[in-house]
Amino acid sequence: FLYIGRLKRYKGVDLAIRALAIARRTRPDLSLDIAGTGDDRARLEAVTSALGQGAAVRFHGFVDEAHKLTLLRSTWGNLFPSPKEGWGITVVEAAACGTPSLASDSPGLRDSVRAGETGYLVPHGDAEALAARMLELAADPALVERLGQAGRRFAESHSWDHAADRTEAHLRELGSRRPVTCTGGCMPATVTVTARHCELPDQLRERAHEIASRLELRAGRPAEVGILFDVEAGVPTAELRFRAAGEEL
C-alpha cells in the first residue's frame, strides 16, 4: 500500500501505519510505502518502530514525478487518512494510474473518492476499519482492477476540454433565460482572457472569445467580459465576469 504527500501530523499518516500493523496480523506480507517530506517524519518513524513495523514500512522521502508514478501504478491501494482536504489531488493522481484509494470519510475526500466505485471511505481515525478495507483489496485482485478502471474514467473526466464544455453549457443555459437580440448594432465585446497556475491552449482561448461574443449578442448591448482559467488543487476551473450597462454577472 502507499501514502504519498506531506508528512504533517494533521494528515493522519500514523493511522495508515496502525492500520497496516492490524492488517499484518492476517496478512504478514503486506507493506506500506510512504513518500513525501515534512516535520512529522521523526514521529512517524517512532510510531513505526513502536509497533514493530520497521521491516514493512519504507520511508522514501521526496520522490520525483517518475518515481511517484511508479509507486502509484504498483500498489494495491492509495491510503489517505486525513481528517480534511480541499480536494485530495493524490487521490485523483492515483485514480489516473488505475489505483483505488482508501480514504477518511471527511470533507474534500468525499468528493475525490467515489465510495464503492473508485475506492472506499472509512470513518476517520478508525484504524480497524481501514485495515479491513486493506485486507479486502489485498484478497481480491479483480476488485482492485474494477475500482481502478472506474477511477481512471473518473480522473479522465477532469480535463480542460470537459471544464470548457461545462462552462459553455452553463453560460448557454444562463443566456437562454433572457432571449434578447442585438437591435442597435452592438459594439464587439471587450474580452480579457487570463490563465493562472496553468498553460492555456490557443483553442481554449478562441472558445472563450466565442462564448463572450455570444453572450454580448444575447444581452443586446456592449459588454466587458473577463474570463479566468485556473487550476486549484489540480482541478481546472473557469470563472467568467460579464459587465454590460453597469450590471455584472
XYZ file of N, CA and C in Angstrom:
747
model
N 0.842 -1.182 0.000
C 0.000 0.000 0.000
C 0.885 1.242 0.000
N 0.270 2.399 -0.198
C 1.046 3.614 -0.420
C 0.373 4.815 0.229
N 1.189 5.655 0.849
C 0.779 7.025 1.186
C 1.760 7.944 0.494
N 1.246 8.945 -0.194
C 2.115 9.910 -0.845
C 1.575 11.316 -0.574
N 2.430 12.155 -0.024
C 2.001 13.501 0.344
C 2.889 14.058 1.435
N 2.489 15.197 1.952
C 3.272 15.825 3.016
C 3.170 15.028 4.318
N 4.264 15.006 5.043
C 4.274 14.333 6.346
C 4.022 15.369 7.420
N 2.753 15.682 7.596
C 2.301 16.617 8.622
C 1.396 15.848 9.586
N 1.423 16.233 10.844
C 0.674 15.467 11.847
C -0.815 15.395 11.508
N -1.369 16.506 11.027
C -2.813 16.518 10.767
C -3.211 15.598 9.609
N -2.249 15.160 8.808
C -2.569 14.285 7.684
C -2.974 12.878 8.122
N -2.678 12.519 9.363
C -3.117 11.222 9.873
C -2.356 10.028 9.319
N -1.102 10.245 8.924
C -0.329 9.148 8.337
C -0.110 8.022 9.346
N -0.060 8.386 10.635
C 0.109 7.346 11.652
C -1.049 6.346 11.639
N -2.233 6.791 11.204
C -3.375 5.873 11.107
C -3.118 4.800 10.057
N -2.450 5.190 8.967
C -2.102 4.209 7.937
C -1.131 3.174 8.490
N -0.178 3.627 9.298
C 0.797 2.708 9.894
C 0.108 1.774 10.884
N -0.785 2.321 11.686
C -1.511 1.490 12.660
C -2.418 0.489 11.951
N -3.057 0.934 10.873
C -3.913 0.023 10.103
C -3.088 -1.097 9.491
N -1.893 -0.772 9.010
C -1.016 -1.802 8.450
C -0.674 -2.838 9.515
N -0.346 -2.384 10.726
C 0.010 -3.303 11.807
C -1.142 -4.269 12.104
N -2.365 -3.740 12.063
C -3.542 -4.583 12.308
C -3.721 -5.578 11.164
N -3.626 -5.078 9.926
C -3.839 -5.941 8.760
C -2.791 -7.048 8.682
N -1.570 -6.780 9.110
C -0.498 -7.771 9.006
C -0.661 -8.919 10.000
N -1.583 -8.783 10.944
C -1.887 -9.923 11.806
C -2.507 -11.041 10.967
N -3.217 -10.651 9.908
C -3.833 -11.621 8.994
C -2.971 -11.873 7.767
N -2.368 -10.776 7.244
C -1.547 -10.869 6.047
C -0.165 -10.261 6.336
N 0.744 -11.067 6.899
C 2.067 -10.533 7.259
C 2.907 -10.113 6.060
N 2.443 -10.395 4.859
C 3.188 -9.995 3.664
C 2.905 -8.558 3.234
N 1.929 -7.907 3.864
C 1.570 -6.546 3.462
C 2.658 -5.561 3.875
N 2.756 -4.483 3.096
C 3.748 -3.445 3.397
C 3.175 -2.084 3.031
N 3.886 -1.047 3.456
C 3.436 0.329 3.219
C 4.611 1.180 2.782
N 4.464 1.847 1.638
C 5.441 2.827 1.168
C 4.933 4.225 1.529
N 5.801 5.034 2.102
C 5.449 6.402 2.468
C 6.387 7.341 1.722
N 5.824 8.135 0.826
C 6.619 9.053 0.010
C 6.225 10.487 0.326
N 7.218 11.301 0.632
C 6.951 12.697 0.948
C 7.838 13.181 2.073
N 7.847 14.471 2.286
C 8.664 15.076 3.332
C 7.790 15.899 4.264
N 8.310 16.177 5.443
C 7.579 17.002 6.396
C 8.105 16.831 7.805
N 7.654 17.714 8.684
C 8.205 17.730 10.039
C 7.653 16.628 10.940
N 6.756 15.791 10.415
C 6.216 14.700 11.235
C 6.942 13.382 10.990
N 7.954 13.387 10.150
C 8.606 12.122 9.785
C 9.208 11.423 11.002
N 9.919 12.157 11.864
C 10.564 11.522 13.014
C 9.532 10.836 13.906
N 8.398 11.493 14.134
C 7.357 10.878 14.965
C 6.796 9.639 14.291
N 6.594 9.702 12.981
C 6.054 8.557 12.253
C 7.024 7.379 12.277
N 8.296 7.659 12.178
C 9.289 6.590 12.273
C 9.273 5.974 13.662
N 9.042 6.808 14.691
C 8.966 6.292 16.057
C 7.733 5.410 16.224
N 6.597 5.829 15.653
C 5.378 5.021 15.707
C 5.606 3.684 15.010
N 6.252 3.727 13.857
C 6.551 2.504 13.106
C 7.390 1.547 13.939
N 8.401 2.067 14.588
C 9.274 1.233 15.410
C 8.534 0.663 16.616
N 7.730 1.515 17.267
C 6.994 1.073 18.457
C 6.003 -0.044 18.128
N 5.468 -0.022 16.917
C 4.507 -1.046 16.503
C 5.190 -2.269 15.887
N 6.509 -2.235 15.834
C 7.243 -3.367 15.280
C 7.074 -3.540 13.791
N 6.896 -2.424 13.072
C 6.635 -2.489 11.635
C 7.809 -1.973 10.798
N 8.975 -1.886 11.394
C 10.127 -1.337 10.696
C 10.463 -2.039 9.396
N 10.234 -3.354 9.338
C 10.563 -4.108 8.126
C 9.485 -3.986 7.063
N 8.309 -3.464 7.437
C 7.183 -3.421 6.500
C 6.858 -2.011 6.015
N 7.486 -0.998 6.605
C 7.215 0.392 6.227
C 8.486 1.001 5.649
N 8.369 1.550 4.454
C 9.513 2.175 3.782
C 9.263 3.673 3.621
N 10.147 4.486 4.189
C 10.077 5.938 4.037
C 10.978 6.342 2.867
N 10.381 6.887 1.824
C 11.129 7.230 0.616
C 11.616 8.669 0.608
N 11.039 9.521 1.465
C 11.367 10.928 1.376
C 10.786 11.525 0.106
N 11.400 12.606 -0.376
C 10.930 13.228 -1.613
C 11.156 12.281 -2.789
N 10.162 12.191 -3.670
C 10.307 11.393 -4.884
C 9.988 12.274 -6.084
N 10.687 12.049 -7.195
C 10.402 12.822 -8.398
C 9.148 12.272 -9.080
N 8.737 12.939 -10.147
C 7.477 12.571 -10.801
C 7.500 11.141 -11.313
N 8.611 10.725 -11.914
C 8.689 9.373 -12.463
C 8.566 8.322 -11.367
N 9.264 8.535 -10.244
C 9.200 7.593 -9.130
C 7.803 7.580 -8.525
N 7.192 8.767 -8.433
C 5.839 8.847 -7.890
C 4.867 8.018 -8.723
N 4.958 8.136 -10.032
C 4.063 7.377 -10.903
C 4.313 5.881 -10.795
N 5.578 5.504 -10.645
C 5.894 4.078 -10.467
C 5.243 3.536 -9.202
N 5.335 4.295 -8.123
C 4.713 3.878 -6.862
C 3.196 3.795 -7.003
N 2.585 4.791 -7.624
C 1.130 4.819 -7.768
C 0.612 3.664 -8.623
N 1.414 3.254 -9.593
C 0.967 2.206 -10.508
C 1.226 0.794 -9.982
N 2.012 0.685 -8.920
C 2.417 -0.649 -8.458
C 1.834 -1.027 -7.102
N 0.888 -0.240 -6.603
C 0.327 -0.525 -5.287
C -1.108 -1.027 -5.393
N -1.535 -1.773 -4.401
C -2.932 -2.217 -4.359
C -3.880 -1.064 -4.053
N -3.405 -0.141 -3.231
C -4.292 0.948 -2.860
C -3.533 2.142 -2.319
N -4.067 3.317 -2.601
C -3.538 4.580 -2.104
C -4.275 4.935 -0.816
N -3.541 5.159 0.273
C -4.152 5.464 1.566
C -4.127 6.967 1.806
N -5.273 7.501 2.247
C -5.351 8.944 2.500
C -6.200 9.163 3.749
N -5.603 8.977 4.948
C -6.379 9.012 6.192
C -6.486 10.395 6.829
N -6.589 11.444 6.020
C -6.627 12.820 6.515
C -8.027 13.198 7.014
N -8.121 14.053 8.058
C -9.436 14.469 8.562
C -10.111 15.518 7.698
N -9.347 16.172 6.792
C -9.948 17.183 5.918
C -8.986 17.481 4.770
N -9.549 17.756 3.622
C -8.772 18.143 2.455
C -9.624 19.058 1.595
N -8.955 19.941 0.870
C -9.702 20.744 -0.084
C -10.222 19.899 -1.236
N -9.446 18.887 -1.590
C -9.825 18.005 -2.696
C -9.148 16.652 -2.554
N -7.833 16.643 -2.381
C -7.105 15.380 -2.305
C -6.543 15.018 -3.663
N -5.579 15.817 -4.138
C -5.089 15.658 -5.501
C -4.454 14.292 -5.728
N -3.763 13.733 -4.713
C -3.126 12.432 -4.940
C -4.155 11.322 -5.125
N -5.362 11.525 -4.617
C -6.430 10.557 -4.862
C -6.739 10.493 -6.356
N -6.814 11.650 -6.987
C -7.117 11.700 -8.410
C -5.906 11.246 -9.226
N -4.702 11.559 -8.760
C -3.499 11.064 -9.434
C -3.462 9.536 -9.385
N -3.809 8.975 -8.235
C -3.860 7.519 -8.119
C -4.917 6.951 -9.067
N -6.072 7.596 -9.100
C -7.138 7.143 -9.987
C -6.685 7.166 -11.444
N -5.946 8.215 -11.820
C -5.446 8.312 -13.189
C -4.488 7.176 -13.522
N -3.854 6.618 -12.486
C -2.945 5.480 -12.664
C -3.668 4.146 -12.528
N -4.984 4.189 -12.376
C -5.754 2.959 -12.237
C -5.652 2.322 -10.872
N -5.405 3.148 -9.844
C -5.239 2.640 -8.478
C -6.343 3.173 -7.580
N -7.065 2.313 -6.877
C -8.115 2.781 -5.959
C -7.536 3.425 -4.718
N -8.358 4.222 -4.044
C -7.937 4.889 -2.810
C -8.812 4.459 -1.639
N -8.186 4.360 -0.485
C -8.877 4.149 0.794
C -8.651 5.409 1.602
N -9.711 6.159 1.851
C -9.563 7.476 2.460
C -10.540 7.677 3.607
N -10.235 8.662 4.444
C -11.154 9.020 5.516
C -12.430 9.612 4.936
N -13.527 9.317 5.583
C -14.813 9.902 5.192
C -14.851 11.319 5.751
N -14.199 12.231 5.059
C -14.030 13.591 5.561
C -14.212 14.594 4.436
N -14.405 15.871 4.782
C -14.639 16.896 3.757
C -13.530 16.905 2.709
N -13.901 17.091 1.473
C -12.945 17.101 0.376
C -12.730 15.719 -0.196
N -12.383 14.770 0.663
C -12.142 13.406 0.200
C -13.435 12.723 -0.229
N -14.553 13.188 0.301
C -15.838 12.633 -0.151
C -16.110 12.991 -1.609
N -15.461 14.049 -2.082
C -15.640 14.470 -3.472
C -14.666 13.770 -4.411
N -13.450 13.525 -3.933
C -12.437 12.935 -4.822
C -12.471 11.408 -4.833
N -13.096 10.796 -3.825
C -13.274 9.338 -3.803
C -14.763 9.032 -3.958
N -15.109 8.311 -4.987
C -16.495 7.873 -5.153
C -16.639 6.523 -4.468
N -17.222 6.565 -3.270
C -17.271 5.386 -2.413
C -17.912 4.198 -3.118
N -17.186 3.078 -3.110
C -17.681 1.869 -3.730
C -17.482 1.821 -5.225
N -17.022 2.929 -5.813
C -16.827 2.982 -7.263
C -15.349 3.151 -7.626
N -14.674 4.116 -6.985
C -13.247 4.336 -7.267
C -12.377 4.033 -6.044
N -13.006 3.602 -4.974
C -12.300 3.304 -3.729
C -13.308 3.231 -2.593
N -12.816 3.375 -1.369
C -13.701 3.304 -0.209
C -13.370 4.417 0.779
N -14.409 4.870 1.475
C -14.261 5.823 2.569
C -14.468 5.090 3.883
N -13.637 5.411 4.870
C -13.769 4.799 6.190
C -13.873 5.907 7.229
N -14.501 5.638 8.373
C -14.586 6.665 9.413
C -13.193 7.146 9.811
N -13.022 8.455 9.851
C -11.693 8.969 10.176
C -11.273 8.539 11.583
N -10.044 8.084 11.697
C -9.498 7.663 12.981
C -9.729 6.200 13.305
N -10.477 5.502 12.445
C -10.803 4.093 12.698
C -9.787 3.203 11.970
N -8.704 2.888 12.654
C -7.649 2.065 12.043
C -8.148 0.661 11.728
N -9.050 0.138 12.546
C -9.608 -1.197 12.304
C -10.371 -1.226 10.975
N -11.182 -0.199 10.744
C -11.957 -0.139 9.505
C -11.042 0.004 8.296
N -9.999 0.808 8.431
C -9.050 0.966 7.331
C -8.322 -0.345 7.050
N -7.927 -1.031 8.112
C -7.251 -2.319 7.956
C -8.154 -3.323 7.255
N -9.436 -3.313 7.593
C -10.374 -4.255 6.970
C -10.460 -4.016 5.458
N -10.489 -2.746 5.056
C -10.536 -2.439 3.631
C -9.223 -2.801 2.947
N -8.117 -2.631 3.622
C -6.826 -3.028 3.063
C -6.809 -4.529 2.803
N -7.292 -5.298 3.754
C -7.339 -6.747 3.582
C -8.282 -7.139 2.450
N -9.379 -6.394 2.315
C -10.344 -6.676 1.251
C -9.692 -6.497 -0.122
N -8.948 -5.418 -0.305
C -8.272 -5.194 -1.586
C -7.179 -6.221 -1.820
N -6.409 -6.503 -0.772
C -5.289 -7.436 -0.925
C -5.762 -8.836 -1.304
N -6.987 -9.178 -0.936
C -7.505 -10.527 -1.193
C -8.238 -10.648 -2.517
N -8.445 -9.517 -3.215
C -9.316 -9.558 -4.386
C -8.747 -8.706 -5.523
N -7.837 -9.260 -6.315
C -7.270 -8.507 -7.447
C -8.332 -8.011 -8.424
N -9.399 -8.767 -8.599
C -10.460 -8.342 -9.519
C -11.137 -7.071 -9.018
N -11.292 -6.967 -7.699
C -11.875 -5.756 -7.110
C -10.959 -4.565 -7.330
N -9.667 -4.775 -7.118
C -8.697 -3.702 -7.361
C -8.776 -3.233 -8.805
N -8.890 -4.178 -9.727
C -8.969 -3.849 -11.153
C -10.245 -3.074 -11.465
N -11.360 -3.511 -10.900
C -12.643 -2.838 -11.177
C -12.639 -1.412 -10.638
N -12.203 -1.241 -9.407
C -12.142 0.099 -8.814
C -11.151 0.978 -9.575
N -10.033 0.375 -9.973
C -9.019 1.139 -10.691
C -9.502 1.627 -12.040
N -10.225 0.788 -12.769
C -10.739 1.192 -14.083
C -11.767 2.316 -13.939
N -12.621 2.211 -12.920
C -13.602 3.274 -12.686
C -12.898 4.569 -12.280
N -11.836 4.431 -11.497
C -11.073 5.603 -11.100
C -10.430 6.289 -12.291
N -9.917 5.498 -13.222
C -9.306 6.079 -14.422
C -10.345 6.878 -15.216
N -11.526 6.328 -15.353
C -12.586 7.057 -16.072
C -12.941 8.357 -15.339
N -12.997 8.289 -14.018
C -13.315 9.481 -13.224
C -12.237 10.543 -13.396
N -10.968 10.143 -13.336
C -9.867 11.088 -13.481
C -9.866 11.733 -14.853
N -10.174 10.943 -15.872
C -10.154 11.470 -17.234
C -11.273 12.486 -17.477
N -12.282 12.490 -16.607
C -13.366 13.470 -16.764
C -12.938 14.862 -16.314
N -11.805 14.958 -15.601
C -11.313 16.260 -15.123
C -10.235 16.765 -16.082
N -10.699 17.364 -17.170
C -9.782 17.873 -18.189
C -10.206 19.279 -18.578
N -9.318 19.989 -19.281
C -9.662 21.336 -19.753
C -10.848 21.290 -20.704
N -10.866 20.309 -21.599
C -11.972 20.221 -22.545
C -13.294 20.035 -21.823
N -13.280 19.172 -20.804
C -14.504 18.926 -20.041
C -14.927 20.190 -19.298
N -13.962 20.902 -18.688
C -14.278 22.142 -17.980
C -14.850 23.178 -18.938
N -14.263 23.267 -20.140
C -14.759 24.218 -21.133
C -16.176 23.867 -21.567
N -16.434 22.584 -21.802
C -17.771 22.152 -22.215
C -18.806 22.491 -21.151
N -18.468 22.226 -19.883
C -19.424 22.504 -18.810
C -19.647 24.002 -18.642
N -18.559 24.788 -18.789
C -18.699 26.243 -18.673
C -19.594 26.774 -19.781
N -19.359 26.330 -21.007
C -20.165 26.800 -22.131
C -21.624 26.397 -21.965
N -21.855 25.167 -21.518
C -23.236 24.713 -21.323
C -23.943 25.558 -20.267
N -23.212 25.891 -19.193
C -23.811 26.698 -18.122
C -24.130 28.101 -18.635
N -23.216 28.686 -19.395
C -23.450 30.031 -19.924
C -24.588 30.034 -20.937
N -24.684 28.994 -21.732
C -25.804 28.891 -22.667
C -27.130 28.846 -21.901
N -27.121 28.085 -20.809
C -28.351 27.980 -20.011
C -28.716 29.323 -19.408
N -27.715 30.077 -18.930
C -27.978 31.410 -18.388
C -28.517 32.334 -19.474
N -27.900 32.260 -20.656
C -28.328 33.120 -21.737
C -29.739 32.831 -22.211
N -30.139 31.573 -22.116
C -31.467 31.196 -22.607
C -32.582 31.761 -21.746
N -32.239 32.237 -20.547
C -33.274 32.797 -19.666
C -33.728 34.184 -20.121
N -32.907 34.840 -20.967
C -33.238 36.198 -21.391
C -33.012 36.320 -22.904
N -33.966 35.893 -23.705
C -33.780 35.862 -25.153
C -33.863 37.249 -25.782
N -32.834 38.084 -25.553
C -32.782 39.427 -26.111
C -31.827 39.423 -27.293
N -32.181 40.066 -28.388
C -31.295 40.148 -29.545
C -30.738 41.558 -29.673
N -29.618 41.683 -30.354
C -28.949 42.965 -30.521
C -29.619 43.714 -31.666
N -30.285 44.834 -31.375
C -31.032 45.556 -32.393
C -30.351 46.847 -32.819
N -29.432 47.359 -32.019
C -28.849 48.663 -32.327
C -27.440 48.593 -32.860
N -27.000 47.451 -33.349
C -25.637 47.340 -33.850
C -24.635 47.334 -32.718
N -24.563 46.283 -31.973
C -23.706 46.206 -30.787
C -22.239 46.350 -31.153
N -21.504 46.994 -30.279
C -20.056 47.032 -30.415
C -19.500 45.684 -29.983
N -18.368 45.254 -30.563
C -17.784 43.974 -30.139
C -17.465 43.982 -28.648
N -17.652 42.860 -28.011
C -17.353 42.763 -26.579
C -15.861 42.960 -26.346
N -15.540 43.637 -25.247
C -14.149 43.750 -24.811
C -13.846 42.530 -23.958
N -12.975 41.670 -24.439
C -12.754 40.371 -23.793
C -11.319 40.286 -23.285
N -11.186 39.889 -22.030
C -9.879 39.630 -21.437
C -9.841 38.183 -20.985
N -8.899 37.417 -21.509
C -8.760 36.005 -21.145
C -7.412 35.830 -20.459
N -7.416 35.328 -19.233
C -6.182 35.125 -18.479
C -6.131 33.710 -17.928
N -4.911 33.271 -17.593
C -4.705 31.939 -17.025
C -3.837 32.057 -15.793
N -4.139 31.239 -14.776
C -3.383 31.236 -13.530
C -3.057 29.796 -13.153
N -1.792 29.562 -12.813
C -1.333 28.227 -12.409
C -1.458 27.211 -13.539
N -1.460 27.678 -14.791
C -1.638 26.729 -15.882
C -1.246 27.387 -17.202
N -1.045 26.532 -18.195
C -0.843 26.981 -19.566
C -2.165 26.830 -20.309
N -2.551 27.858 -21.081
C -3.850 27.852 -21.734
C -3.692 27.588 -23.232
N -4.263 26.505 -23.747
C -4.165 26.214 -25.179
C -4.850 27.294 -26.015
N -4.331 27.561 -27.211
C -4.916 28.567 -28.097
C -6.363 28.246 -28.423
N -6.664 26.954 -28.589
C -8.032 26.560 -28.926
C -9.010 26.965 -27.829
N -8.583 26.858 -26.573
C -9.455 27.227 -25.471
C -9.626 28.745 -25.402
N -8.591 29.501 -25.726
C -8.712 30.960 -25.791
C -9.739 31.356 -26.857
N -9.685 30.696 -28.002
C -10.623 31.001 -29.072
C -12.053 30.705 -28.646
N -12.249 29.598 -27.941
C -13.596 29.252 -27.462
C -14.090 30.273 -26.455
N -13.180 30.776 -25.614
C -13.559 31.775 -24.615
C -14.053 33.048 -25.303
N -13.344 33.497 -26.338
C -13.768 34.693 -27.075
C -15.115 34.460 -27.754
N -15.318 33.266 -28.295
C -16.580 32.956 -28.952
C -17.739 32.994 -27.956
N -17.526 32.434 -26.770
C -18.570 32.452 -25.740
C -18.906 33.884 -25.358
N -17.872 34.726 -25.181
C -18.092 36.119 -24.791
C -18.910 36.862 -25.844
N -18.595 36.630 -27.117
C -19.325 37.303 -28.190
C -20.785 36.872 -28.213
N -21.037 35.605 -27.986
C -22.418 35.115 -27.955
C -23.200 35.733 -26.803
N -22.535 35.868 -25.660
C -23.200 36.462 -24.508
C -23.570 37.911 -24.780
N -22.669 38.637 -25.429
C -22.953 40.045 -25.714
C -24.144 40.172 -26.665
N -24.190 39.323 -27.671
C -25.332 39.346 -28.569
C -26.625 39.039 -27.826
N -26.517 38.111 -26.899
C -27.699 37.751 -26.111
C -28.147 38.916 -25.236
N -27.194 39.646 -24.683
C -27.530 40.783 -23.816
C -28.059 41.964 -24.612
N -27.648 42.094 -25.876
C -28.148 43.172 -26.707
C -27.500 44.515 -26.425
N -26.314 44.520 -25.848
C -25.619 45.775 -25.535
C -24.132 45.502 -25.391
N -23.307 46.560 -25.570
C -21.868 46.363 -25.439
C -21.508 45.817 -24.058
N -20.454 45.035 -24.006
C -20.111 44.384 -22.741
C -18.603 44.307 -22.566
N -18.206 44.189 -21.303
C -16.830 43.863 -20.951
C -16.848 42.480 -20.320
N -16.012 41.597 -20.840
C -16.017 40.215 -20.375
C -14.610 39.823 -19.927
N -14.511 39.278 -18.736
C -13.249 38.746 -18.239
C -13.392 37.263 -17.955
N -12.494 36.466 -18.495
C -12.544 35.020 -18.282
C -11.207 34.574 -17.703
N -11.272 33.931 -16.536
C -10.071 33.446 -15.851
C -10.093 31.927 -15.805
N -9.051 31.324 -16.348
C -8.869 29.878 -16.234
C -7.831 29.630 -15.146
N -8.131 28.684 -14.255
C -7.269 28.455 -13.097
C -7.199 26.956 -12.816
N -6.163 26.571 -12.089
C -6.063 25.207 -11.562
C -5.904 25.313 -10.068
N -6.881 24.830 -9.327
C -6.844 24.867 -7.875
C -6.878 23.444 -7.359
N -5.808 23.039 -6.679
C -5.694 21.671 -6.144
C -5.877 20.635 -7.246
N -5.340 20.958 -8.431
C -5.381 20.002 -9.520
C -6.659 19.990 -10.334
N -7.628 20.836 -9.960
C -8.913 20.837 -10.650
C -9.014 22.069 -11.538
N -9.213 21.887 -12.857
C -9.354 23.044 -13.744
C -10.703 23.720 -13.575
N -10.716 25.043 -13.495
C -11.952 25.800 -13.353
C -11.911 26.996 -14.298
N -13.077 27.513 -14.608
C -13.193 28.727 -15.419
C -14.164 29.670 -14.727
N -13.751 30.928 -14.602
C -14.598 31.935 -13.972
C -14.846 33.044 -14.983
N -16.089 33.435 -15.170
C -16.431 34.476 -16.135
C -17.146 35.626 -15.453
N -16.693 36.849 -15.754
C -17.373 38.060 -15.273
C -17.857 38.842 -16.492
N -19.144 39.137 -16.510
C -19.793 39.784 -17.653
C -20.412 41.084 -17.164
N -19.948 42.212 -17.720
C -20.488 43.508 -17.312
C -21.062 44.216 -18.542
N -22.318 44.596 -18.443
C -22.992 45.313 -19.526
C -23.893 46.375 -18.918
N -23.692 47.629 -19.343
C -24.515 48.757 -18.854
C -24.562 48.797 -17.330
N -23.406 48.567 -16.705
C -23.323 48.701 -15.259
C -23.770 47.496 -14.487
N -24.325 46.485 -15.136
C -24.743 45.271 -14.447
C -23.660 44.215 -14.602
N -23.390 43.499 -13.524
C -22.332 42.480 -13.573
C -22.888 41.114 -13.246
N -22.439 40.120 -14.026
C -22.794 38.715 -13.763
C -21.525 38.014 -13.323
